[in-house]
Coordinates of C-alpha atoms (C1' of nucleotides) in Angstrom, one line a residue:
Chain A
X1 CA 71.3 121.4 118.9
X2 CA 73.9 119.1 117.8
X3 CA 72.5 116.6 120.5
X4 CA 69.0 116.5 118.9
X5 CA 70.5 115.4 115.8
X6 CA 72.2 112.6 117.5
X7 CA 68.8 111.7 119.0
X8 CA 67.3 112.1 115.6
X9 CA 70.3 109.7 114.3
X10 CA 69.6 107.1 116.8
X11 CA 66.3 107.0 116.2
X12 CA 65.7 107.3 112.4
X13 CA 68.4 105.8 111.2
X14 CA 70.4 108.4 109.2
X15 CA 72.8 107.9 106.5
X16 CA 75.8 109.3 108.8
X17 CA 76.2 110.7 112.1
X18 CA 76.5 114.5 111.9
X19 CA 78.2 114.6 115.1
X20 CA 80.8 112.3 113.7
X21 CA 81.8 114.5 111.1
X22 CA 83.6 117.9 110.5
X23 CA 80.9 120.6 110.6
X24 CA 80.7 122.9 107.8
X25 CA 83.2 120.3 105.5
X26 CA 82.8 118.9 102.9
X27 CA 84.4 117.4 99.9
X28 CA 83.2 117.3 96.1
X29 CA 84.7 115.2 93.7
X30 CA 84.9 116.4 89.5
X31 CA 85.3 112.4 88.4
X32 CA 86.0 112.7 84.8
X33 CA 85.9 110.0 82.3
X34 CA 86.9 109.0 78.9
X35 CA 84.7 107.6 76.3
X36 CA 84.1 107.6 72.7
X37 CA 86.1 110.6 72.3
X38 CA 83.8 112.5 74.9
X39 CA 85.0 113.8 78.4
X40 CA 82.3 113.1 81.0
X41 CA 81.7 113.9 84.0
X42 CA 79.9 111.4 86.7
X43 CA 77.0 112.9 88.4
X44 CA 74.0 112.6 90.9
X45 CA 70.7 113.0 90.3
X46 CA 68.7 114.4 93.9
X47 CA 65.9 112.4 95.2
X48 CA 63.1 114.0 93.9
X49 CA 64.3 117.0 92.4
X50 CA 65.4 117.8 89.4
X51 CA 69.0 118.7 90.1
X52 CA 72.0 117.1 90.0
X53 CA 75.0 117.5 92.0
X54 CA 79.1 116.2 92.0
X55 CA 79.2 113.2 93.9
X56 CA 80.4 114.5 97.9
X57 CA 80.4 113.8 101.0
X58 CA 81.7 115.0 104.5
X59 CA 84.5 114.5 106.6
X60 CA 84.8 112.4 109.5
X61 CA 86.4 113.5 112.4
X62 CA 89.1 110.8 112.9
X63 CA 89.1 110.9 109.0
X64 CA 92.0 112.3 107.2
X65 CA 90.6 115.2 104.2
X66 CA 92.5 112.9 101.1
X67 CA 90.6 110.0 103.0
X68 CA 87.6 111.4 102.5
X69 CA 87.9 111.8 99.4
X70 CA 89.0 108.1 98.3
X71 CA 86.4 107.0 100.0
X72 CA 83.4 109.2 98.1
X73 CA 85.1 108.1 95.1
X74 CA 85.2 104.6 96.0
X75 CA 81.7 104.4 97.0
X76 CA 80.5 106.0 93.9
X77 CA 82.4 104.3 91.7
X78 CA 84.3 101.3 93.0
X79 CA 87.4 102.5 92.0
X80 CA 90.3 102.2 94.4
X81 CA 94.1 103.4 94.0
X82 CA 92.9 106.0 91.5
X83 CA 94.7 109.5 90.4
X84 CA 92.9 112.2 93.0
X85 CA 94.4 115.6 93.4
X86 CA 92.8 118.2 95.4
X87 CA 92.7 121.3 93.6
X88 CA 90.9 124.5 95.1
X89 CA 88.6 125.1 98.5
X90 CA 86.0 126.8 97.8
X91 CA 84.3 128.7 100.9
X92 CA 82.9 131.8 99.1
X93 CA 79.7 132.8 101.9
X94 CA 77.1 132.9 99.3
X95 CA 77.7 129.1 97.9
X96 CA 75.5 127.7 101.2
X97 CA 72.3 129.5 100.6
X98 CA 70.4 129.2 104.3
X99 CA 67.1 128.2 102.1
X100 CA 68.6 125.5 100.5
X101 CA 68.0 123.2 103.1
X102 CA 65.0 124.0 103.4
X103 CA 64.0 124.2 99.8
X104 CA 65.4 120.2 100.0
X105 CA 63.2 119.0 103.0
X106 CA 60.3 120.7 101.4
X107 CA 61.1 118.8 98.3
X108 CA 61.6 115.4 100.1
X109 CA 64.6 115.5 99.3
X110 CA 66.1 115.7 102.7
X111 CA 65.3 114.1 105.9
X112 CA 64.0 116.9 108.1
X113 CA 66.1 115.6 111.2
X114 CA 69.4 116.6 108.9
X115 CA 67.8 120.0 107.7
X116 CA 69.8 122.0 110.4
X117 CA 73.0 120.1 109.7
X118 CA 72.2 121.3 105.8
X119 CA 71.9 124.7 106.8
X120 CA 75.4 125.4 107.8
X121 CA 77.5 127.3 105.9
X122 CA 79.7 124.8 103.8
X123 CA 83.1 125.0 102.7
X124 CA 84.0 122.6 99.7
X125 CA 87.2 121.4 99.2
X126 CA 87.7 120.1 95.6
X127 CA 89.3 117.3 94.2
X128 CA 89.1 115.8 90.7
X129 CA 89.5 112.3 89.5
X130 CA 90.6 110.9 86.1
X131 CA 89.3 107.5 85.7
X132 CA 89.2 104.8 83.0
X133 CA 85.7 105.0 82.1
X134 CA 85.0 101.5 81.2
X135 CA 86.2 100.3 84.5
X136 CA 83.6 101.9 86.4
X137 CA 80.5 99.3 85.8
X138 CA 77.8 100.8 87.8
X139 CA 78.1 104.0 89.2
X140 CA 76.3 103.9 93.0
X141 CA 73.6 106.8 93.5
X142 CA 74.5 107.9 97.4
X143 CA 71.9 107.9 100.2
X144 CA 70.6 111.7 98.5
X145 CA 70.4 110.5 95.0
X146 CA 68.4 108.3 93.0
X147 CA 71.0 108.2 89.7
X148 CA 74.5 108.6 88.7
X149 CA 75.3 109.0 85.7
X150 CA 77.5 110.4 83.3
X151 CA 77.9 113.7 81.3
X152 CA 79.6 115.1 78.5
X153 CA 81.3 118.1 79.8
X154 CA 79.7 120.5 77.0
X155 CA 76.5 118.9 78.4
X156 CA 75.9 119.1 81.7
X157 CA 72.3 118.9 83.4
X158 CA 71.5 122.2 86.1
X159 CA 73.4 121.7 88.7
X160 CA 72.9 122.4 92.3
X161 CA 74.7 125.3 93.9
X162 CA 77.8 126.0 92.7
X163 CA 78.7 122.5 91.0
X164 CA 78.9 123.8 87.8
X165 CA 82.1 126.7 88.7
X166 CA 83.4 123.7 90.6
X167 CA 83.9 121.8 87.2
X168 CA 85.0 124.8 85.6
X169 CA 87.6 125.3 87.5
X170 CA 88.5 121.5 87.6
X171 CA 88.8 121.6 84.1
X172 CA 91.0 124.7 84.0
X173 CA 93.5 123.1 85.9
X174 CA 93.5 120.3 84.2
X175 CA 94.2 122.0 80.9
X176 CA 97.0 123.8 82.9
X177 CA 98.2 120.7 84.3
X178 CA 98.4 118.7 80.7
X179 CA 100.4 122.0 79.5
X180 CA 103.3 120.9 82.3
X181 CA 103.0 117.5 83.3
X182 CA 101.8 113.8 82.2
X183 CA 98.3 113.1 81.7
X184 CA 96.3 109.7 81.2
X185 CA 97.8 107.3 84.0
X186 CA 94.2 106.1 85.5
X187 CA 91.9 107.9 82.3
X188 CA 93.4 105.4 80.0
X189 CA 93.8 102.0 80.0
X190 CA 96.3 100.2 81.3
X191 CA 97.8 99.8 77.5
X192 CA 97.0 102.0 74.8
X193 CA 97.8 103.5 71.6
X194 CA 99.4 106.7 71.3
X195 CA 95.9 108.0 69.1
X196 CA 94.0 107.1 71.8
X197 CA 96.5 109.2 74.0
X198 CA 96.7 112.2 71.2
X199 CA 92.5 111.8 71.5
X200 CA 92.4 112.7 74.7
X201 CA 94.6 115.2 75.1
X202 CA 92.9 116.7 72.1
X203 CA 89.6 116.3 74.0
X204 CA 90.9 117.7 76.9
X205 CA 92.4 120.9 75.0
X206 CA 89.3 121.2 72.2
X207 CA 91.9 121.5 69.8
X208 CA 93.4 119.1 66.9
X209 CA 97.1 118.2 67.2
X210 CA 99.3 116.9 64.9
X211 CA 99.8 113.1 64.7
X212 CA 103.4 113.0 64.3
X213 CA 104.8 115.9 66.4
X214 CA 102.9 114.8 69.1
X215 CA 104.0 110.8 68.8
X216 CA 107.3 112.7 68.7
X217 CA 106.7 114.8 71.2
X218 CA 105.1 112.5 74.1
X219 CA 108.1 110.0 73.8
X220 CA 111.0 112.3 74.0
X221 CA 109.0 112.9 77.8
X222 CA 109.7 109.6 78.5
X223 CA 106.8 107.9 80.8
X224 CA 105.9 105.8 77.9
X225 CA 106.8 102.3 77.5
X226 CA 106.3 100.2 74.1
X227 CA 104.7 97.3 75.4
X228 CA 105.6 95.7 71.8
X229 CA 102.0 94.2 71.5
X230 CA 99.4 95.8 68.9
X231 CA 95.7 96.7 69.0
X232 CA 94.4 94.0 66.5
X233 CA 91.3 94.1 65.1
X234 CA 91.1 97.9 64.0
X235 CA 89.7 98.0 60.6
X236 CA 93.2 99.5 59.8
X237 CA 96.7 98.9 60.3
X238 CA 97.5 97.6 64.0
X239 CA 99.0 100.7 66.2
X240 CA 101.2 99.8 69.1
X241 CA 100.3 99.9 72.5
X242 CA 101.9 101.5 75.2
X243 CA 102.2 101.3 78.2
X244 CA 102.9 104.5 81.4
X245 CA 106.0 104.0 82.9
X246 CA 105.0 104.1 87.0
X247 CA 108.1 105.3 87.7
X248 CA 109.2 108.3 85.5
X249 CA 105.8 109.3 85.3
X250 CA 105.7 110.1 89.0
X251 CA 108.8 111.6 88.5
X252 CA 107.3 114.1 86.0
X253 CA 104.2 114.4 88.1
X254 CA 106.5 116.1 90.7
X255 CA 108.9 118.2 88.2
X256 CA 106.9 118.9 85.3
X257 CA 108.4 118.4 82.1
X258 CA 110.2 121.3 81.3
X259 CA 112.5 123.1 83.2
X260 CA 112.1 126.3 81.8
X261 CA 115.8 128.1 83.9
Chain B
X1 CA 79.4 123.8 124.8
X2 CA 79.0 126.2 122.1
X3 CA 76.8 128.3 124.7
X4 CA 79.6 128.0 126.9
X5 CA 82.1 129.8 125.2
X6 CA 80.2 132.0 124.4
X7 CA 79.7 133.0 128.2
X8 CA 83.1 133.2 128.5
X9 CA 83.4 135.7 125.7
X10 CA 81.3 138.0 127.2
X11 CA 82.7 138.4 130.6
X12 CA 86.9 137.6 129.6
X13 CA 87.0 140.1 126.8
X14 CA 88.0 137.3 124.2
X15 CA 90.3 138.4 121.2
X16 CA 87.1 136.6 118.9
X17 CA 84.0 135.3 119.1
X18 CA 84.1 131.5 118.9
X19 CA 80.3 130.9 117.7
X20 CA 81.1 133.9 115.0
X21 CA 83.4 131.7 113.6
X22 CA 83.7 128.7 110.6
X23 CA 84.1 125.6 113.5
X24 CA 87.2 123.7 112.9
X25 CA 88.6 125.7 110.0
X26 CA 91.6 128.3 109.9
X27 CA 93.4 129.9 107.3
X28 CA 97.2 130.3 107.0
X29 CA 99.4 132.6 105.4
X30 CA 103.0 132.1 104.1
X31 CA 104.3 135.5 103.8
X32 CA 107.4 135.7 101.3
X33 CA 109.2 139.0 101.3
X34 CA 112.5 139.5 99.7
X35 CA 115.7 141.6 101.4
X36 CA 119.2 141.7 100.7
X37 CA 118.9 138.7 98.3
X38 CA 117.3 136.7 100.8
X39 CA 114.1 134.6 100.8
X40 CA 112.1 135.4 103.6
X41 CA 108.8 134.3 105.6
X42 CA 106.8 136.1 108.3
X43 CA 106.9 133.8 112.0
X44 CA 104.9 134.9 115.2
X45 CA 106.4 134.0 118.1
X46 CA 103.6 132.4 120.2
X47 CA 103.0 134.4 124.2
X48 CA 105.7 132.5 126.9
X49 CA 106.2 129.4 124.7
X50 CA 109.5 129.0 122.3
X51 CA 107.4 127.9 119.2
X52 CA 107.0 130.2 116.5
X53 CA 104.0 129.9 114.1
X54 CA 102.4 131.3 110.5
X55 CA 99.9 133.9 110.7
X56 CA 96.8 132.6 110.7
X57 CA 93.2 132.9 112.1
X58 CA 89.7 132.0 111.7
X59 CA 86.9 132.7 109.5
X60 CA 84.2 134.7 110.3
X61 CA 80.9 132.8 109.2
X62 CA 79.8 136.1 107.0
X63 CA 83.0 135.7 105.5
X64 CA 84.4 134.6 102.7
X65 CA 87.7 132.2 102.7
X66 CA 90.0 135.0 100.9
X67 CA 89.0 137.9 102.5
X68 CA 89.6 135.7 105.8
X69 CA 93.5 135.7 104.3
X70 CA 92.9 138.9 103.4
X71 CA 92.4 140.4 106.6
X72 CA 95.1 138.3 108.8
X73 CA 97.7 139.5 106.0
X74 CA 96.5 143.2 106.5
X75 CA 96.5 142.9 110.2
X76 CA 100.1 141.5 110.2
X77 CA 101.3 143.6 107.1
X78 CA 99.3 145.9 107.2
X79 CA 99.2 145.8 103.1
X80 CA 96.2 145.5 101.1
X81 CA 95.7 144.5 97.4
X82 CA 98.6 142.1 96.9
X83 CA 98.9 138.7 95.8
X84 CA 97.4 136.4 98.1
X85 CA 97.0 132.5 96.6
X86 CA 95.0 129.4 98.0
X87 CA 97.7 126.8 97.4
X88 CA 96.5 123.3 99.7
X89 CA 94.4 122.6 102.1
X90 CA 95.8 120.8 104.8
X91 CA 93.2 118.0 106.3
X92 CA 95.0 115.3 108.4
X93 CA 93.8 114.1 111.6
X94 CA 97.2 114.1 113.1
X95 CA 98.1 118.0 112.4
X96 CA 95.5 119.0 115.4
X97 CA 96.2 116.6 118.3
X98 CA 94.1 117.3 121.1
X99 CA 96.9 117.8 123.4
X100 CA 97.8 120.9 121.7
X101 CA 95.2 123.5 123.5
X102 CA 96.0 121.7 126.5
X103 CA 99.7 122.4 126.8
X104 CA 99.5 126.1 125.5
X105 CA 97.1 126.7 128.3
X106 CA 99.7 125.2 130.6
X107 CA 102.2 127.1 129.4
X108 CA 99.8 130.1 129.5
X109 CA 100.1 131.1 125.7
X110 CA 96.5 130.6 125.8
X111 CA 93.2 131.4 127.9
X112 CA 91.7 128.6 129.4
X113 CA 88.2 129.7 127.7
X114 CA 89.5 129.1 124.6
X115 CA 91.0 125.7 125.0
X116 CA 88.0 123.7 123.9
X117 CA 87.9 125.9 120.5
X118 CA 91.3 125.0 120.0
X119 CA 90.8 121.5 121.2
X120 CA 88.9 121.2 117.5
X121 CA 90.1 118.9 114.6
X122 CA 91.2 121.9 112.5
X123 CA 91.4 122.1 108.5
X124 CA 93.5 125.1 107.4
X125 CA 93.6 126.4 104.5
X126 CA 97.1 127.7 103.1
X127 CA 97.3 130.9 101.0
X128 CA 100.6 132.8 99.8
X129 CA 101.6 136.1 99.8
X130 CA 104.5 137.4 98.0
X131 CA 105.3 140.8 99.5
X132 CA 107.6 143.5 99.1
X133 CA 109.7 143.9 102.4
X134 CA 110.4 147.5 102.7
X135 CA 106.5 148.2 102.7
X136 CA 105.7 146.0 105.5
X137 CA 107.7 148.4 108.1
X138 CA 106.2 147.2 111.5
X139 CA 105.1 143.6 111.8
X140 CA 102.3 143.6 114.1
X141 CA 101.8 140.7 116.5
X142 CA 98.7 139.1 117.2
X143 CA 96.5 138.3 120.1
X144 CA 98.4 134.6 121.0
X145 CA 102.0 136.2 120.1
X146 CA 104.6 138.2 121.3
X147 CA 106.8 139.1 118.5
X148 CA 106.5 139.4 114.6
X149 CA 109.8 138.7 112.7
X150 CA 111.0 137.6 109.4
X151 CA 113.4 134.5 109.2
X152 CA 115.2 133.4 105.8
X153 CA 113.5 130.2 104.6
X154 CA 116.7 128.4 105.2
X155 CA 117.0 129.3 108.6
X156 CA 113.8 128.9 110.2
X157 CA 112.9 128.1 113.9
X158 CA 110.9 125.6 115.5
X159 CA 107.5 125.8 114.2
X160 CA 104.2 124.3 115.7
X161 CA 102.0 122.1 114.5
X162 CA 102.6 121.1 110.7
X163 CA 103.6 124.7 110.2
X164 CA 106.8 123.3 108.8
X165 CA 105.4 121.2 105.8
X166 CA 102.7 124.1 105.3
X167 CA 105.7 126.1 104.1
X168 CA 107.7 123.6 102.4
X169 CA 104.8 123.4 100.2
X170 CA 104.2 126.9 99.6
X171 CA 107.8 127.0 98.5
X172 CA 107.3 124.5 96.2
X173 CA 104.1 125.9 94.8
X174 CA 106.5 129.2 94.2
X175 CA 109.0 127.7 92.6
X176 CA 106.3 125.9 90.1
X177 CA 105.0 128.7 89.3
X178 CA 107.9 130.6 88.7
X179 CA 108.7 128.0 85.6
X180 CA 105.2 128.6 83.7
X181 CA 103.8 132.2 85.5
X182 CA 105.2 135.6 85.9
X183 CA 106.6 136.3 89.4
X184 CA 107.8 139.1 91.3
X185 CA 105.1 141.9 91.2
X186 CA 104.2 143.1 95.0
X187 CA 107.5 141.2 95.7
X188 CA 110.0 143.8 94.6
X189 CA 109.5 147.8 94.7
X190 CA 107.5 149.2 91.7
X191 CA 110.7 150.3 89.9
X192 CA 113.8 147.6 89.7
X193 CA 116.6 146.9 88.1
X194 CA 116.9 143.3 85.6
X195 CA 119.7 142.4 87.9
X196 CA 117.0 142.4 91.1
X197 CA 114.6 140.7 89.3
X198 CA 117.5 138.1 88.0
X199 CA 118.5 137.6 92.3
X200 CA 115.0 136.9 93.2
X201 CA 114.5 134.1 90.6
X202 CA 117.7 133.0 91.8
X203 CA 116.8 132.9 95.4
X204 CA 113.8 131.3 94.8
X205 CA 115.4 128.5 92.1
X206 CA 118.6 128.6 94.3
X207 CA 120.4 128.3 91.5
X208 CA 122.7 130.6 89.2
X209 CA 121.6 132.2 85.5
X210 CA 122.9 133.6 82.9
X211 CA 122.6 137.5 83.3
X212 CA 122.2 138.2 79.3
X213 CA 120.2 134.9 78.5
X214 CA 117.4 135.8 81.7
X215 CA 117.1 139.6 80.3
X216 CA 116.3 138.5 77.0
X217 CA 114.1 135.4 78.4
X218 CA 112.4 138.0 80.9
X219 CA 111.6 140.7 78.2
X220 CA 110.4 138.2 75.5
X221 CA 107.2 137.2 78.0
X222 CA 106.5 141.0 77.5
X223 CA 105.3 141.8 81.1
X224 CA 108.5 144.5 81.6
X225 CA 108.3 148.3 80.6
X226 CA 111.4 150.1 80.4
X227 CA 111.0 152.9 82.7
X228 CA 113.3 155.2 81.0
X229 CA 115.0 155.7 84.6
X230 CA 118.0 153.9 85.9
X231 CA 119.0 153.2 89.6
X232 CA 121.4 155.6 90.3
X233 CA 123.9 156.0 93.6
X234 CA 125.7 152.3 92.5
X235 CA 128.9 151.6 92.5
X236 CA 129.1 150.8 88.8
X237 CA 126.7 151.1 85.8
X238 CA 123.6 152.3 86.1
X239 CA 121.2 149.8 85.3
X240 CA 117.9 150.6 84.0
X241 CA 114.7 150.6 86.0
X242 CA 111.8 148.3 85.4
X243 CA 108.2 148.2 86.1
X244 CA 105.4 145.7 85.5
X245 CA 103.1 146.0 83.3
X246 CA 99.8 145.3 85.2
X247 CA 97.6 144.3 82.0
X248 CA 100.6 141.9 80.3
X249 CA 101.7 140.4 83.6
X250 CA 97.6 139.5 84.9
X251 CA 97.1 138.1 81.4
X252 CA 100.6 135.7 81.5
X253 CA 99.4 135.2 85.2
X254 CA 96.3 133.5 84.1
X255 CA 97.6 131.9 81.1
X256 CA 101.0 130.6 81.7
X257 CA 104.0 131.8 79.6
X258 CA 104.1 129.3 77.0
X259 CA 101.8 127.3 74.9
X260 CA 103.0 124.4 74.6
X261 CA 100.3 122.7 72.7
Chain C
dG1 C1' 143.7 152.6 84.4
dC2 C1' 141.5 148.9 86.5
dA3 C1' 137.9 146.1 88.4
dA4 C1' 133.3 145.2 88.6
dA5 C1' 128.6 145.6 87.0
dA6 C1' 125.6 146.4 83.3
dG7 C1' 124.0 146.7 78.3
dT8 C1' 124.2 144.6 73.7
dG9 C1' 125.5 141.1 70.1
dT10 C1' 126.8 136.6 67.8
dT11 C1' 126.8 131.8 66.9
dA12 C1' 125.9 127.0 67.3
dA13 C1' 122.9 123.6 69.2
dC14 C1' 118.6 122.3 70.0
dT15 C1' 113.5 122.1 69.5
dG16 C1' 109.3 122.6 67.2
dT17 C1' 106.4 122.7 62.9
dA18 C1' 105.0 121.4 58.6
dC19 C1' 105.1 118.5 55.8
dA20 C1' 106.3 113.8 52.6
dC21 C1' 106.6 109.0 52.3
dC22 C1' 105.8 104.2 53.3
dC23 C1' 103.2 100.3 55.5
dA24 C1' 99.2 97.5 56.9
dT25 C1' 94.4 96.4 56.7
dG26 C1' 89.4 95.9 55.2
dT27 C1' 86.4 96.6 51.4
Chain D
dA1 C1' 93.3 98.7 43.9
dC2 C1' 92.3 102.1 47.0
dA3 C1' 90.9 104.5 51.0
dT4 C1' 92.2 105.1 55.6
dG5 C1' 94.7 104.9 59.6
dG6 C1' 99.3 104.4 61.4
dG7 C1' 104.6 104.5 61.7
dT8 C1' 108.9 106.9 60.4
dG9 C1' 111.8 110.7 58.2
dT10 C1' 113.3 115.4 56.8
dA11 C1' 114.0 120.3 56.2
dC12 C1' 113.2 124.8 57.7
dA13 C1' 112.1 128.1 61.3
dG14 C1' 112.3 129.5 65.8
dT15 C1' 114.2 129.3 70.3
dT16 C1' 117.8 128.6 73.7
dA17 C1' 122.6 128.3 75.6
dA18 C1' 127.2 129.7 75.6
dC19 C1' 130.1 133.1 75.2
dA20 C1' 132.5 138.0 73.5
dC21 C1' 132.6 142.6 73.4
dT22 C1' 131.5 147.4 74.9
dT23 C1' 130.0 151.0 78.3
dT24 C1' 129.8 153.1 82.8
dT25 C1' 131.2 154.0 87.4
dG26 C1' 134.1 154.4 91.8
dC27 C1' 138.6 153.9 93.5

DNA sequence: GCAAAAGTGTTAACTGTACACCCATGT
DNA sequence: ACATGGGTGTACAGTTAACACTTTTGC
């Protein structure tokens, strides 16, 4: 079986080499972005079809699993040396329906000579991304896909499979994550202003927070550098722009902020 | 090849069936228990070799990733229904080197029929378990081991593989989790004193508290009842008995202690 | 009675919350 | 001038940390 698909490879010029890769892996990545006050979510639209799906890929077999995952973002977006974290594998039986495959080759959406590649059972490992939205220029439909696009994450299009707990639980743990440690290194520009910070993390929470406790509150953690510059132009007074500091935000990365004992 | 080991299964009376199984993906579980104020983790001792590892296995392809953990913590344990958590998968190339399978069939730890299975690039997926000692009263070996034991955490033996790192990050999963999530249910008897719960944080920190600041800390998250017994048979005081209380402590599980937003 | 372990209480320092006030900018 | 967004300050409430005192038990 698995040399028929590397005949069918040879011959009809598949996007990858099934027998190169890690059977039944995969990865999915939740990229989100930040625009116009909106969290988004970057997306793929089938060939065909009328789902969409997180961009993903699979796992080469002299690839490392992080690796994999880069490189999905990076073809997708562009983006290199961005904030990835893996956060949950999700290998529940019923998430790679048998028919699915099918379903797709019937649909032309799939090449027929990958259908039995398709119609393993899958496990996902999930990472999520936070990028700087305005530094992704084009997003890069994959081989599968005709668009990429984003979404607002209170708007999402069907999605195939189990995409849509995927996000879910991407977001939950980002919410847990911005409860514990820093936030906004690769989702922000490189300098910023502490409302555009306080924006996002009131996106990310869906709840409104109070402009001075939380200027107060985000320097006393201490990743933040006052670049001394201002954001000119604003049809009010200039705010300051800030800068991450690499150093003592990694730091918190690893500790968290608090230490609770 | 597939077809092949199969064969062999049939006639050599196999411990699994290879083709009944997820290819190139294991789970494997970090067993804490806690005795005589002692962190401690659950080691096989692989057949004829000197290399102890984590109990782990394979998944069946009917089955899902947890109940996969699931069932190699029961078969170990022999518990059921206790905390079991998905903390990372592990994914680089260089934690399954191919020479692996051939030097534990050398060394006759494994049967030869096996040795391309294990000659796989292997995924595992790390889960948790935080157990209560006394319960688990035999440790049962499994079909590539000789022995069953429990080693402190700071005192462990050779391990194979990456089974090293696998726990050094299960350990510092714990101790996250300790700072934002309740801990210590399925790890200490139903009924225990403050002063038991106070030695396990401490174990698990490594680091000495304040007995009267941690018993009002501890009661303030509200996931104690006050059993109304105390521990008798001590050499001093008395000190009362506490219990969980299951609703309180799955609600702080889920949300985290504080709200920090 | 004493040492050691356990329960309860007090206070001062710190942290967080809810505001008030002032400054800069475009209309 | 004034509306709006942005920077800084203050006072009160709540929480945490450090430490004292009392109770129980075995020797």
């Amino acid at each position: 079986m698995l040399l028929c698909i590397f005949t069918a490879n040879a011959c009809m010029d598949l996007p990858f080499d099934p027998d190169q890769c890690q059977p039944g892996l995969s990865v999915d990545c939740v990229i989100f972005g930040f625009h116009e006050n909106d969290l988004k979510v970057l997306l793929l639209k089938l060939l065909q079809g009328n789902e969409w799906a997180l961009p993903g890929g699979f796992v080469f077999l002299d690839e490392n699993l992080d690796r994999a995952a880069i490189r999905v973002l990076h073809e997708r977006t562009g983006l290199e040396k961005i904030f990835l974290q893996q956060f949950h594998a999700f290998g529940q039986v019923e998430r790679s329906p048998v028919t699915h495959a099918a379903r797709l080759v019937q649909e032309h959406s799939l090449h027929p000579g990958l259908q039995s590649w398709f119609e393993q059972r899958f496990i996902t490992i999930g990472y999520y991304a936070l990028v700087e939205y305005s530094q992704v220029e084009k997003p890069q439909p994959d081989y599968f896909s005709e668009t990429c696009a984003w979404f607002p994450v209170r708007g999402l299009p069907h999605l195939m499979l189990d995409h849509q707990a995927i996000i879910e639980r991407a977001l939950q743990t980002v919410r847990f994550q911005l409860k514990y440690q820093p936030i906004g290194l690769n989702l922000l520009p490189e300098k910023f202003t502490m409302p555009e910070l306080q924006a996002l993390y009131e996106t990310l929470l869906d709840q409104k927070l109070d402009r001075r406790n939380f200027q107060r509150k985000m320097l006393s953690y201490d990743v933040l550098i006052r670049t001394g510059e201002f954001r000119q132009g604003g049809a009010h007074k200039a705010p300051v722009l800030y800068a991450f500091d690499p150093v003592n935000y990694e730091q918190a990365l690893r500790n968290g902020f608090r230490s609770v004992w």
